[in-house]
Amino acid sequence: MKTRPFILIPLVTALVACGGGNDSPSTASNEGTVSVLITDNLTLDYAEVWVNVQSISATDASGQSVTLYQDAVGQTHNLSQLVNIGALVDAQSVTPGTYTTFDIVLANDIKLVNLAGDVINANFDQSGSPSFAMTVPGSLVIDANQTSTLALDFDLAQFTYDATTNTVAPVVVQKDATALNQTVVTTQGQVQAVNSGSQFVMTPATGGTDITVDLHATATVTDAATGTVGTDTAGQTPGSSVSVSGVYDATTLTITASGVQVDSNVISIRHEIEGLVISFDGSTLVMDVKEASFAPSTNNVSVDISNAVFSKGSLAMVAAGQKVEIKGLWDGSSFSAAVVEIEGAQRNTTESRNYDDEYAEVEGTINSVVGDEINLTVTKYEHVSGISLGDVLTINSANSWFKQGDSRCLAANAQIEVKGAFTTTSTLDASVIEFESDCGGYHSDSDDDHDDDDDGENDHRDDDHGNDHEEDDD
């Protein structure tokens, strides 16, 4: 069964009409805020679908139009990685009313990567124009002091590719947004105020509405100039340029951040890529890119990490099969890393602990959940020795970062992937928990990164850091 990708635009009206001691940003009375998100469901035809969104606007029945997002450079997204998840594009003020049409402008080029890894550089039309515009009919009522959400569904199952003309015909419709399980964000901007050691307010680089940023318990704050990795807002001041990654709440205009980078240079020169490590020679890794601030010219990208700062993990820990997030500079053919984060690894600021294994990946079935402790039966493991299929582990989820769901999805029989560090031979401190079974009707993106074998074999690596990893099928 094929599910569909969609752009989501939560329309959030003014949260606070007058003062009241709320630290959250607010808009003027009777105005609203449009949180522009792009989101995606699963396509089984292509491993990657890269598009660039340049503008989104909404028009009411009288013909009055409001701009929800506009940027000549645009934002690049791999639609196939946003499975029933929204990704924040922008947050802008909007006039309350009833909007009946939604206009989208995309870059005319679209990049498809088929399941064999072949890249197809296509266009939406043959006009020769750098942009492609389309109109989506619908109906959305925006009331003052209320929250509304607009979801624009990119129905990849109905996208058609014509090899003769090398063009793709897209299908986009309005969709009920309640099926979304999470809204993720990677955004750049400037610090407006520092409220506490764990909270600051930022204005997006696009000039949109201010957003409150709360640091998660596992968050890192990396100073790009000094390479210092911290855990709080120390060193941030109004006017600081920052890059923020995390989970977005359109109702409160708040990001719960997993990572913050304080940028020393103009923020527009910074790029970001996320993906799976295919190989690593000690200084340069080859990555199968899943998300990026640009559309890579090839399916795999070479990344020099020899001089990078590690916010989570270390150079010695890097191994094939890991998911990594990297910020740095892209020259059109290769990527030079400034900051590297190994998903699930411990923060470099974490105090010394007696870890049996400092990095491990375990998949399994939940038997029971009591408070923050998860009783888990192992069905697969990587980057760790000393455990076997069928072993029962205790997972400490007190400070976990959740993907493809949240703590409410922790229940008996749920399938999860856990990344973290073993504190004993049978207890794992979870840094990241990703849901692989259904928790609200979505498909986990981890299915794209792991073997789908029926033989139940594990991917056991007996070496200290996984340097002899087998490559995961992707």
CSV table of C-alpha atoms in Angstrom, one decimal:
chain,number,residue,atom,x,y,z
A,1,MET,CA,0.0,0.0,0.0
A,2,LYS,CA,1.4,3.4,-1.0
A,3,THR,CA,1.0,6.4,1.3
A,4,ARG,CA,1.5,10.0,0.4
A,5,PRO,CA,3.8,13.0,1.1
A,6,PHE,CA,2.3,16.4,1.9
A,7,ILE,CA,3.3,19.9,2.7
A,8,LEU,CA,1.8,21.0,6.0
A,9,ILE,CA,1.1,24.6,6.9
A,10,PRO,CA,-0.3,25.0,10.4
A,11,LEU,CA,-1.9,28.4,10.7
A,12,VAL,CA,-1.5,29.7,14.2
A,13,THR,CA,-3.4,32.8,15.2
A,14,ALA,CA,-2.3,35.2,18.0
A,15,LEU,CA,-1.7,33.2,21.1
A,16,VAL,CA,-1.7,36.1,23.5
A,17,ALA,CA,-3.9,39.2,22.9
A,18,CYS,CA,-2.4,41.1,25.8
A,19,GLY,CA,0.3,40.8,28.5
A,20,GLY,CA,0.3,38.0,31.1
A,21,GLY,CA,3.8,37.0,31.9
A,22,ASN,CA,4.1,34.4,29.1
A,23,ASP,CA,7.6,34.0,27.8
A,24,SER,CA,6.4,32.6,24.5
A,25,PRO,CA,6.5,34.9,21.4
A,26,SER,CA,3.2,36.5,20.5
A,27,THR,CA,1.7,38.3,17.6
A,28,ALA,CA,-0.5,41.5,17.5
A,29,SER,CA,-4.1,41.1,18.6
A,30,ASN,CA,-6.4,39.8,15.8
A,31,GLU,CA,-3.4,38.6,13.7
A,32,GLY,CA,-2.4,35.0,13.2
A,33,THR,CA,0.8,33.2,12.6
A,34,VAL,CA,1.3,30.8,9.7
A,35,SER,CA,3.7,28.0,10.6
A,36,VAL,CA,4.7,26.8,7.2
A,37,LEU,CA,5.7,23.1,7.2
A,38,ILE,CA,6.5,20.6,4.4
A,39,THR,CA,5.8,17.0,5.1
A,40,ASP,CA,5.8,13.6,3.3
A,41,ASN,CA,4.5,10.1,3.4
A,42,LEU,CA,6.0,7.0,2.0
A,43,THR,CA,6.6,6.2,-1.7
A,44,LEU,CA,7.7,2.7,-2.7
A,45,ASP,CA,8.8,3.8,-6.2
A,46,TYR,CA,11.7,6.1,-5.2
A,47,ALA,CA,14.2,6.1,-2.4
A,48,GLU,CA,14.6,9.8,-2.6
A,49,VAL,CA,12.5,12.7,-4.1
A,50,TRP,CA,14.3,16.1,-3.9
A,51,VAL,CA,12.3,19.3,-4.4
A,52,ASN,CA,13.0,23.0,-3.6
A,53,VAL,CA,10.2,25.1,-2.2
A,54,GLN,CA,10.4,28.8,-3.1
A,55,SER,CA,7.1,30.2,-2.0
A,56,ILE,CA,3.7,29.4,-0.7
A,57,SER,CA,0.7,31.7,-0.5
A,58,ALA,CA,-3.0,31.6,0.4
A,59,THR,CA,-5.9,33.4,-1.3
A,60,ASP,CA,-9.3,34.1,0.1
A,61,ALA,CA,-12.6,34.2,-1.8
A,62,SER,CA,-12.3,37.9,-2.4
A,63,GLY,CA,-9.0,37.5,-4.1
A,64,GLN,CA,-6.9,38.8,-1.2
A,65,SER,CA,-3.6,36.9,-1.0
A,66,VAL,CA,-1.2,36.4,1.9
A,67,THR,CA,2.4,35.1,1.6
A,68,LEU,CA,3.1,32.2,3.9
A,69,TYR,CA,6.7,31.7,2.8
A,70,GLN,CA,9.0,33.2,0.2
A,71,ASP,CA,12.7,32.9,-0.5
A,72,ALA,CA,14.5,33.2,-3.8
A,73,VAL,CA,17.0,30.5,-2.7
A,74,GLY,CA,14.2,28.3,-1.4
A,75,GLN,CA,14.4,25.3,0.9
A,76,THR,CA,15.4,21.9,-0.3
A,77,HIS,CA,13.7,18.8,1.1
A,78,ASN,CA,13.9,15.0,0.4
A,79,LEU,CA,10.1,14.3,0.5
A,80,SER,CA,10.6,10.6,0.9
A,81,GLN,CA,12.2,11.1,4.4
A,82,LEU,CA,9.3,13.0,5.9
A,83,VAL,CA,7.0,10.2,6.5
A,84,ASN,CA,3.8,11.6,7.9
A,85,ILE,CA,6.0,14.2,9.6
A,86,GLY,CA,6.0,18.0,9.1
A,87,ALA,CA,9.1,20.0,8.6
A,88,LEU,CA,9.0,23.7,9.5
A,89,VAL,CA,9.6,26.0,6.6
A,90,ASP,CA,8.6,29.4,8.2
A,91,ALA,CA,6.3,31.1,10.6
A,92,GLN,CA,4.6,34.3,9.4
A,93,SER,CA,1.7,36.6,10.6
A,94,VAL,CA,-1.5,36.1,8.7
A,95,THR,CA,-4.9,37.9,8.6
A,96,PRO,CA,-7.8,35.8,9.8
A,97,GLY,CA,-10.3,34.8,7.1
A,98,THR,CA,-11.4,31.9,4.9
A,99,TYR,CA,-8.8,30.8,2.3
A,100,THR,CA,-9.8,28.8,-0.7
A,101,THR,CA,-6.7,28.4,-2.9
A,102,PHE,CA,-3.1,27.8,-2.1
A,103,ASP,CA,-0.3,28.6,-4.6
A,104,ILE,CA,3.0,26.8,-4.5
A,105,VAL,CA,6.1,27.8,-6.4
A,106,LEU,CA,8.8,25.1,-6.7
A,107,ALA,CA,12.1,25.1,-8.5
A,108,ASN,CA,11.5,23.6,-11.9
A,109,ASP,CA,14.0,20.8,-11.3
A,110,ILE,CA,13.2,17.7,-9.3
A,111,LYS,CA,15.7,15.0,-8.5
A,112,LEU,CA,14.6,11.4,-8.2
A,113,VAL,CA,16.7,8.5,-6.9
A,114,ASN,CA,15.3,5.1,-7.7
A,115,LEU,CA,15.6,2.0,-5.5
A,116,ALA,CA,18.8,1.0,-7.4
A,117,GLY,CA,20.4,4.3,-6.4
A,118,ASP,CA,20.3,5.8,-9.9
A,119,VAL,CA,19.8,9.6,-10.0
A,120,ILE,CA,17.2,11.0,-12.4
A,121,ASN,CA,17.5,14.8,-12.9
A,122,ALA,CA,14.1,15.8,-14.2
A,123,ASN,CA,11.8,18.9,-14.5
A,124,PHE,CA,8.2,19.6,-13.8
A,125,ASP,CA,7.7,21.1,-17.2
A,126,GLN,CA,9.7,21.9,-20.4
A,127,SER,CA,9.2,25.7,-20.3
A,128,GLY,CA,12.8,26.4,-19.5
A,129,SER,CA,11.6,28.6,-16.6
A,130,PRO,CA,13.6,28.2,-13.4
A,131,SER,CA,10.3,27.9,-11.4
A,132,PHE,CA,7.1,25.9,-11.6
A,133,ALA,CA,3.9,27.1,-10.1
A,134,MET,CA,0.8,25.2,-9.2
A,135,THR,CA,-2.5,26.0,-7.5
A,136,VAL,CA,-4.2,23.8,-4.9
A,137,PRO,CA,-8.0,24.3,-4.2
A,138,GLY,CA,-9.3,23.9,-0.7
A,139,SER,CA,-10.9,25.6,2.2
A,140,LEU,CA,-9.3,26.8,5.4
A,141,VAL,CA,-10.9,29.0,8.0
A,142,ILE,CA,-8.6,31.1,10.2
A,143,ASP,CA,-10.1,32.6,13.4
A,144,ALA,CA,-8.5,35.1,15.6
A,145,ASN,CA,-6.7,33.7,18.7
A,146,GLN,CA,-7.1,30.1,17.4
A,147,THR,CA,-4.7,27.6,15.8
A,148,SER,CA,-5.3,26.2,12.3
A,149,THR,CA,-3.3,23.9,10.2
A,150,LEU,CA,-3.0,23.6,6.4
A,151,ALA,CA,-1.7,20.4,5.0
A,152,LEU,CA,-0.8,20.2,1.3
A,153,ASP,CA,-0.5,16.5,0.4
A,154,PHE,CA,2.2,15.7,-2.2
A,155,ASP,CA,0.7,12.4,-3.5
A,156,LEU,CA,3.8,10.7,-4.7
A,157,ALA,CA,1.8,7.6,-5.6
A,158,GLN,CA,0.2,9.7,-8.3
A,159,PHE,CA,3.3,11.5,-9.5
A,160,THR,CA,4.0,10.4,-13.1
A,161,TYR,CA,7.4,10.5,-14.7
A,162,ASP,CA,7.6,10.7,-18.5
A,163,ALA,CA,11.0,9.4,-19.6
A,164,THR,CA,10.5,10.8,-23.1
A,165,THR,CA,10.2,14.4,-22.0
A,166,ASN,CA,12.1,13.9,-18.7
A,167,THR,CA,9.2,15.6,-16.8
A,168,VAL,CA,7.3,14.8,-13.7
A,169,ALA,CA,3.6,15.7,-13.3
A,170,PRO,CA,2.9,16.3,-9.6
A,171,VAL,CA,-0.4,15.9,-7.7
A,172,VAL,CA,-1.0,18.0,-4.6
A,173,VAL,CA,-4.2,18.2,-2.6
A,174,GLN,CA,-5.4,19.6,0.7
A,175,LYS,CA,-5.3,17.0,3.4
A,176,ASP,CA,-6.5,16.6,7.0
A,177,ALA,CA,-3.3,17.2,9.1
A,178,THR,CA,-4.4,15.3,12.2
A,179,ALA,CA,-2.5,12.2,11.0
A,180,LEU,CA,0.9,13.9,11.6
A,181,ASN,CA,2.9,12.4,14.4
A,182,GLN,CA,5.7,14.9,14.7
A,183,THR,CA,6.9,18.1,13.3
A,184,VAL,CA,10.7,18.5,12.8
A,185,VAL,CA,12.7,21.6,12.1
A,186,THR,CA,16.1,22.7,11.1
A,187,THR,CA,16.2,26.4,10.9
A,188,GLN,CA,18.6,29.3,11.0
A,189,GLY,CA,18.1,32.7,12.6
A,190,GLN,CA,19.1,35.2,15.2
A,191,VAL,CA,18.8,35.1,19.0
A,192,GLN,CA,16.4,37.8,20.2
A,193,ALA,CA,16.5,37.1,23.9
A,194,VAL,CA,17.9,34.5,26.4
A,195,ASN,CA,15.3,33.6,28.9
A,196,SER,CA,17.2,31.1,30.9
A,197,GLY,CA,20.0,28.5,30.8
A,198,SER,CA,17.7,26.2,28.8
A,199,GLN,CA,15.6,28.6,26.8
A,200,PHE,CA,16.0,31.4,24.2
A,201,VAL,CA,13.9,33.2,21.6
A,202,MET,CA,15.0,33.4,18.0
A,203,THR,CA,13.8,35.1,14.8
A,204,PRO,CA,14.1,32.9,11.6
A,205,ALA,CA,16.5,34.1,9.0
A,206,THR,CA,13.5,34.6,6.7
A,207,GLY,CA,12.2,37.3,9.0
A,208,GLY,CA,9.3,35.4,10.3
A,209,THR,CA,7.6,35.3,13.7
A,210,ASP,CA,9.8,34.8,16.8
A,211,ILE,CA,10.1,31.2,18.0
A,212,THR,CA,10.9,30.0,21.5
A,213,VAL,CA,13.7,27.4,21.7
A,214,ASP,CA,13.8,25.0,24.7
A,215,LEU,CA,16.9,22.8,25.0
A,216,HIS,CA,16.1,19.1,25.4
A,217,ALA,CA,17.9,17.1,28.1
A,218,THR,CA,20.2,15.6,25.5
A,219,ALA,CA,20.8,18.8,23.5
A,220,THR,CA,24.2,20.1,22.6
A,221,VAL,CA,25.1,23.8,21.9
A,222,THR,CA,28.2,24.0,19.7
A,223,ASP,CA,30.2,27.2,19.2
A,224,ALA,CA,31.4,27.0,15.6
A,225,ALA,CA,34.2,29.4,16.2
A,226,THR,CA,35.8,27.7,19.2
A,227,GLY,CA,34.6,24.2,18.8
A,228,THR,CA,33.3,24.3,22.4
A,229,VAL,CA,30.4,21.9,23.0
A,230,GLY,CA,28.0,23.0,25.8
A,231,THR,CA,24.6,22.0,27.2
A,232,ASP,CA,23.1,25.5,27.9
A,233,THR,CA,22.6,29.0,26.6
A,234,ALA,CA,25.8,30.3,28.1
A,235,GLY,CA,27.7,32.4,25.6
A,236,GLN,CA,24.5,33.3,23.6
A,237,THR,CA,23.6,36.9,23.3
A,238,PRO,CA,20.9,38.8,21.4
A,239,GLY,CA,22.0,39.1,17.8
A,240,SER,CA,23.9,35.7,17.8
A,241,SER,CA,23.4,33.7,14.6
A,242,VAL,CA,22.2,30.2,15.4
A,243,SER,CA,21.2,27.0,13.6
A,244,VAL,CA,18.6,24.9,15.5
A,245,SER,CA,17.4,21.4,15.0
A,246,GLY,CA,14.6,19.8,16.9
A,247,VAL,CA,10.8,19.2,17.2
A,248,TYR,CA,8.4,22.0,16.6
A,249,ASP,CA,5.0,22.7,18.3
A,250,ALA,CA,2.9,25.0,16.0
A,251,THR,CA,0.5,25.6,18.9
A,252,THR,CA,3.0,27.3,21.1
A,253,LEU,CA,5.5,28.4,18.5
A,254,THR,CA,8.2,26.4,20.3
A,255,ILE,CA,11.1,24.2,19.2
A,256,THR,CA,12.4,21.5,21.6
A,257,ALA,CA,15.9,21.5,20.4
A,258,SER,CA,18.2,18.5,20.0
A,259,GLY,CA,21.1,20.6,18.8
A,260,VAL,CA,22.0,24.2,18.5
A,261,GLN,CA,25.0,25.6,16.6
A,262,VAL,CA,26.2,29.2,17.3
A,263,ASP,CA,27.5,30.3,13.9
A,264,SER,CA,30.6,32.5,13.6
A,265,ASN,CA,30.2,33.2,9.9
A,266,VAL,CA,27.3,34.4,7.8
A,267,ILE,CA,24.6,31.8,8.3
A,268,SER,CA,23.9,31.5,4.6
A,269,ILE,CA,27.2,29.7,3.9
A,270,ARG,CA,26.4,26.9,6.3
A,271,HIS,CA,25.0,23.6,4.9
A,272,GLU,CA,23.7,20.5,6.6
A,273,ILE,CA,23.4,16.9,5.6
A,274,GLU,CA,22.0,13.9,7.3
A,275,GLY,CA,22.3,10.3,6.3
A,276,LEU,CA,23.9,6.8,6.6
A,277,VAL,CA,27.6,6.2,6.7
A,278,ILE,CA,28.5,3.8,3.9
A,279,SER,CA,32.3,3.7,4.5
A,280,PHE,CA,35.0,5.5,6.5
A,281,ASP,CA,38.8,5.6,6.0
A,282,GLY,CA,39.7,7.4,9.1
A,283,SER,CA,39.3,11.0,7.8
A,284,THR,CA,36.7,10.9,5.0
A,285,LEU,CA,33.4,9.2,5.0
A,286,VAL,CA,31.0,8.3,2.2
A,287,MET,CA,27.4,9.1,3.1
A,288,ASP,CA,24.1,8.0,1.6
A,289,VAL,CA,22.4,11.4,2.0
A,290,LYS,CA,18.8,11.3,3.3
A,291,GLU,CA,18.3,15.0,4.1
A,292,ALA,CA,20.2,18.1,3.1
A,293,SER,CA,20.0,21.8,2.7
A,294,PHE,CA,20.8,21.3,-0.9
A,295,ALA,CA,20.0,18.6,-3.5
A,296,PRO,CA,23.3,16.5,-3.9
A,297,SER,CA,24.4,15.8,-7.4
A,298,THR,CA,24.9,12.2,-6.6
A,299,ASN,CA,23.3,9.7,-4.3
A,300,ASN,CA,26.4,9.4,-2.2
A,301,VAL,CA,28.5,12.3,-0.9
A,302,SER,CA,32.1,12.3,0.3
A,303,VAL,CA,32.6,14.2,3.5
A,304,ASP,CA,35.9,15.3,5.1
A,305,ILE,CA,35.5,15.1,8.8
A,306,SER,CA,39.2,15.1,9.8
A,307,ASN,CA,39.0,18.6,11.3
A,308,ALA,CA,35.4,18.6,12.5
A,309,VAL,CA,34.2,19.1,16.1
A,310,PHE,CA,32.1,16.2,17.4
A,311,SER,CA,29.1,17.4,19.4
A,312,LYS,CA,28.1,13.7,20.0
A,313,GLY,CA,30.4,10.8,19.6
A,314,SER,CA,34.0,11.0,18.4
A,315,LEU,CA,36.2,10.4,15.3
A,316,ALA,CA,37.3,7.0,16.6
A,317,MET,CA,33.6,6.0,17.0
A,318,VAL,CA,32.6,6.6,13.4
A,319,ALA,CA,31.6,3.4,11.6
A,320,ALA,CA,29.6,2.2,8.6
A,321,GLY,CA,25.9,1.8,9.3
A,322,GLN,CA,25.6,4.8,11.6
A,323,LYS,CA,23.3,7.8,11.1
A,324,VAL,CA,25.1,11.1,11.3
A,325,GLU,CA,24.2,14.8,11.0
A,326,ILE,CA,26.8,17.1,9.7
A,327,LYS,CA,27.1,20.9,9.4
A,328,GLY,CA,29.8,22.5,7.2
A,329,LEU,CA,30.5,23.7,3.7
A,330,TRP,CA,29.5,22.3,0.3
A,331,ASP,CA,31.6,23.1,-2.8
A,332,GLY,CA,29.3,21.4,-5.3
A,333,SER,CA,31.1,18.1,-5.3
A,334,SER,CA,32.4,17.4,-1.7
A,335,PHE,CA,31.5,18.4,1.8
A,336,SER,CA,33.8,19.8,4.5
A,337,ALA,CA,32.5,19.1,8.0
A,338,ALA,CA,32.6,21.7,10.8
A,339,VAL,CA,30.4,19.9,13.3
A,340,VAL,CA,29.5,16.2,13.4
A,341,GLU,CA,26.9,14.4,15.5
A,342,ILE,CA,26.5,10.6,15.6
A,343,GLU,CA,22.9,9.9,16.3
A,344,GLY,CA,22.5,8.2,19.6
A,345,ALA,CA,26.1,8.8,20.8
A,346,GLN,CA,26.8,10.5,24.1
A,347,ARG,CA,27.4,14.2,24.3
A,348,ASN,CA,31.1,15.2,24.5
A,349,THR,CA,30.1,17.2,27.6
A,350,THR,CA,28.7,14.2,29.3
A,351,GLU,CA,30.5,13.5,32.6
A,352,SER,CA,32.7,10.4,32.7
A,353,ARG,CA,30.7,7.3,33.3
A,354,ASN,CA,31.5,3.6,33.5
A,355,TYR,CA,30.0,2.5,30.2
A,356,ASP,CA,30.3,-1.1,29.2
A,357,ASP,CA,29.8,0.0,25.5
A,358,GLU,CA,29.8,3.8,24.7
A,359,TYR,CA,27.7,3.4,21.6
A,360,ALA,CA,25.3,0.7,20.7
A,361,GLU,CA,22.2,0.1,18.5
A,362,VAL,CA,19.5,-2.3,19.5
A,363,GLU,CA,16.2,-3.2,18.0
A,364,GLY,CA,13.5,-5.1,19.8
A,365,THR,CA,10.0,-5.7,21.0
A,366,ILE,CA,8.7,-4.0,24.2
A,367,ASN,CA,7.5,-6.4,26.9
A,368,SER,CA,6.5,-3.8,29.5
A,369,VAL,CA,7.0,-0.2,30.5
A,370,VAL,CA,7.2,1.0,34.1
A,371,GLY,CA,8.0,4.7,34.5
A,372,ASP,CA,11.1,5.4,32.5
A,373,GLU,CA,12.2,1.7,32.3
A,374,ILE,CA,11.4,-0.3,29.3
A,375,ASN,CA,11.7,-4.1,29.3
A,376,LEU,CA,12.9,-5.1,25.8
A,377,THR,CA,13.5,-8.4,24.0
A,378,VAL,CA,16.3,-8.0,21.4
A,379,THR,CA,15.6,-8.8,17.8
A,380,LYS,CA,18.7,-7.1,16.2
A,381,TYR,CA,21.8,-5.4,17.4
A,382,GLU,CA,24.8,-3.5,15.9
A,383,HIS,CA,28.0,-1.8,17.2
A,384,VAL,CA,28.0,-3.9,20.4
A,385,SER,CA,29.3,-7.3,21.6
A,386,GLY,CA,28.2,-9.4,24.5
A,387,ILE,CA,24.5,-9.7,23.8
A,388,SER,CA,22.4,-12.1,21.7
A,389,LEU,CA,19.1,-12.3,19.9
A,390,GLY,CA,16.4,-12.9,22.4
A,391,ASP,CA,18.2,-11.3,25.3
A,392,VAL,CA,16.0,-9.1,27.6
A,393,LEU,CA,17.4,-5.7,28.3
A,394,THR,CA,16.4,-2.8,30.5
A,395,ILE,CA,16.2,0.5,28.6
A,396,ASN,CA,16.4,3.7,30.5
A,397,SER,CA,14.3,6.3,28.6
A,398,ALA,CA,14.4,9.2,31.1
A,399,ASN,CA,16.4,11.5,28.8
A,400,SER,CA,15.6,10.0,25.4
A,401,TRP,CA,15.0,11.8,22.2
A,402,PHE,CA,12.0,10.3,20.4
A,403,LYS,CA,11.6,9.9,16.6
A,404,GLN,CA,8.5,8.9,14.7
A,405,GLY,CA,6.4,9.3,17.8
A,406,ASP,CA,6.7,10.2,21.4
A,407,SER,CA,6.7,8.6,24.9
A,408,ARG,CA,3.0,7.9,24.5
A,409,CYS,CA,3.8,5.3,21.9
A,410,LEU,CA,5.8,3.2,24.4
A,411,ALA,CA,3.6,0.2,25.0
A,412,ALA,CA,3.8,-3.6,25.1
A,413,ASN,CA,4.5,-5.2,21.6
A,414,ALA,CA,5.7,-1.9,20.1
A,415,GLN,CA,8.8,-2.3,17.9
A,416,ILE,CA,11.6,0.2,18.6
A,417,GLU,CA,15.2,1.0,17.7
A,418,VAL,CA,17.3,2.2,20.6
A,419,LYS,CA,20.7,4.0,20.4
A,420,GLY,CA,22.7,4.8,23.4
A,421,ALA,CA,25.3,3.4,25.9
A,422,PHE,CA,25.3,0.4,28.1
A,423,THR,CA,25.8,1.1,31.8
A,424,THR,CA,25.8,-2.6,32.6
A,425,THR,CA,25.7,-5.7,30.5
A,426,SER,CA,21.9,-5.6,30.4
A,427,THR,CA,21.0,-1.9,31.0
A,428,LEU,CA,21.1,0.6,28.1
A,429,ASP,CA,20.8,4.4,28.6
A,430,ALA,CA,18.8,5.4,25.6
A,431,SER,CA,19.8,8.6,23.8
A,432,VAL,CA,17.5,8.1,20.9
A,433,ILE,CA,14.4,5.9,20.6
A,434,GLU,CA,12.8,5.5,17.2
A,435,PHE,CA,9.4,3.7,16.7
A,436,GLU,CA,9.4,1.1,13.9
A,437,SER,CA,5.9,-0.2,14.5
A,438,ASP,CA,2.7,1.7,13.9
A,439,CYS,CA,1.9,4.5,16.4
A,440,GLY,CA,-0.7,6.6,14.6
A,441,GLY,CA,-0.6,5.3,11.1
A,442,TYR,CA,2.9,6.1,9.9
A,443,HIS,CA,5.8,4.2,8.5
A,444,SER,CA,9.2,4.6,10.2
A,445,ASP,CA,12.0,5.9,8.0
A,446,SER,CA,14.3,3.4,9.7
A,447,ASP,CA,12.8,0.7,7.5
A,448,ASP,CA,14.7,2.4,4.6
A,449,ASP,CA,18.0,2.0,6.4
A,450,HIS,CA,17.9,-1.5,7.6
A,451,ASP,CA,17.8,-5.0,6.2
A,452,ASP,CA,14.3,-6.4,5.7
A,453,ASP,CA,15.5,-10.0,5.8
A,454,ASP,CA,13.1,-12.7,6.9
A,455,ASP,CA,15.8,-15.0,8.2
A,456,GLY,CA,16.1,-13.2,11.5
A,457,GLU,CA,19.9,-12.9,11.3
A,458,ASN,CA,21.5,-10.2,13.3
A,459,ASP,CA,24.1,-7.6,12.2
A,460,HIS,CA,26.4,-8.4,15.0
A,461,ARG,CA,29.8,-6.5,15.0
A,462,ASP,CA,32.4,-7.9,17.4
A,463,ASP,CA,34.9,-5.1,17.0
A,464,ASP,CA,35.2,-2.3,19.5
A,465,HIS,CA,33.9,0.5,17.3
A,466,GLY,CA,32.3,-1.4,14.4
A,467,ASN,CA,35.1,-0.7,11.9
A,468,ASP,CA,34.4,-4.0,10.2
A,469,HIS,CA,30.7,-3.4,9.8
A,470,GLU,CA,28.8,-4.9,7.0
A,471,GLU,CA,27.0,-2.3,5.0
A,472,ASP,CA,23.3,-2.0,5.7
A,473,ASP,CA,21.1,-2.5,2.6
A,474,ASP,CA,19.4,0.7,1.8
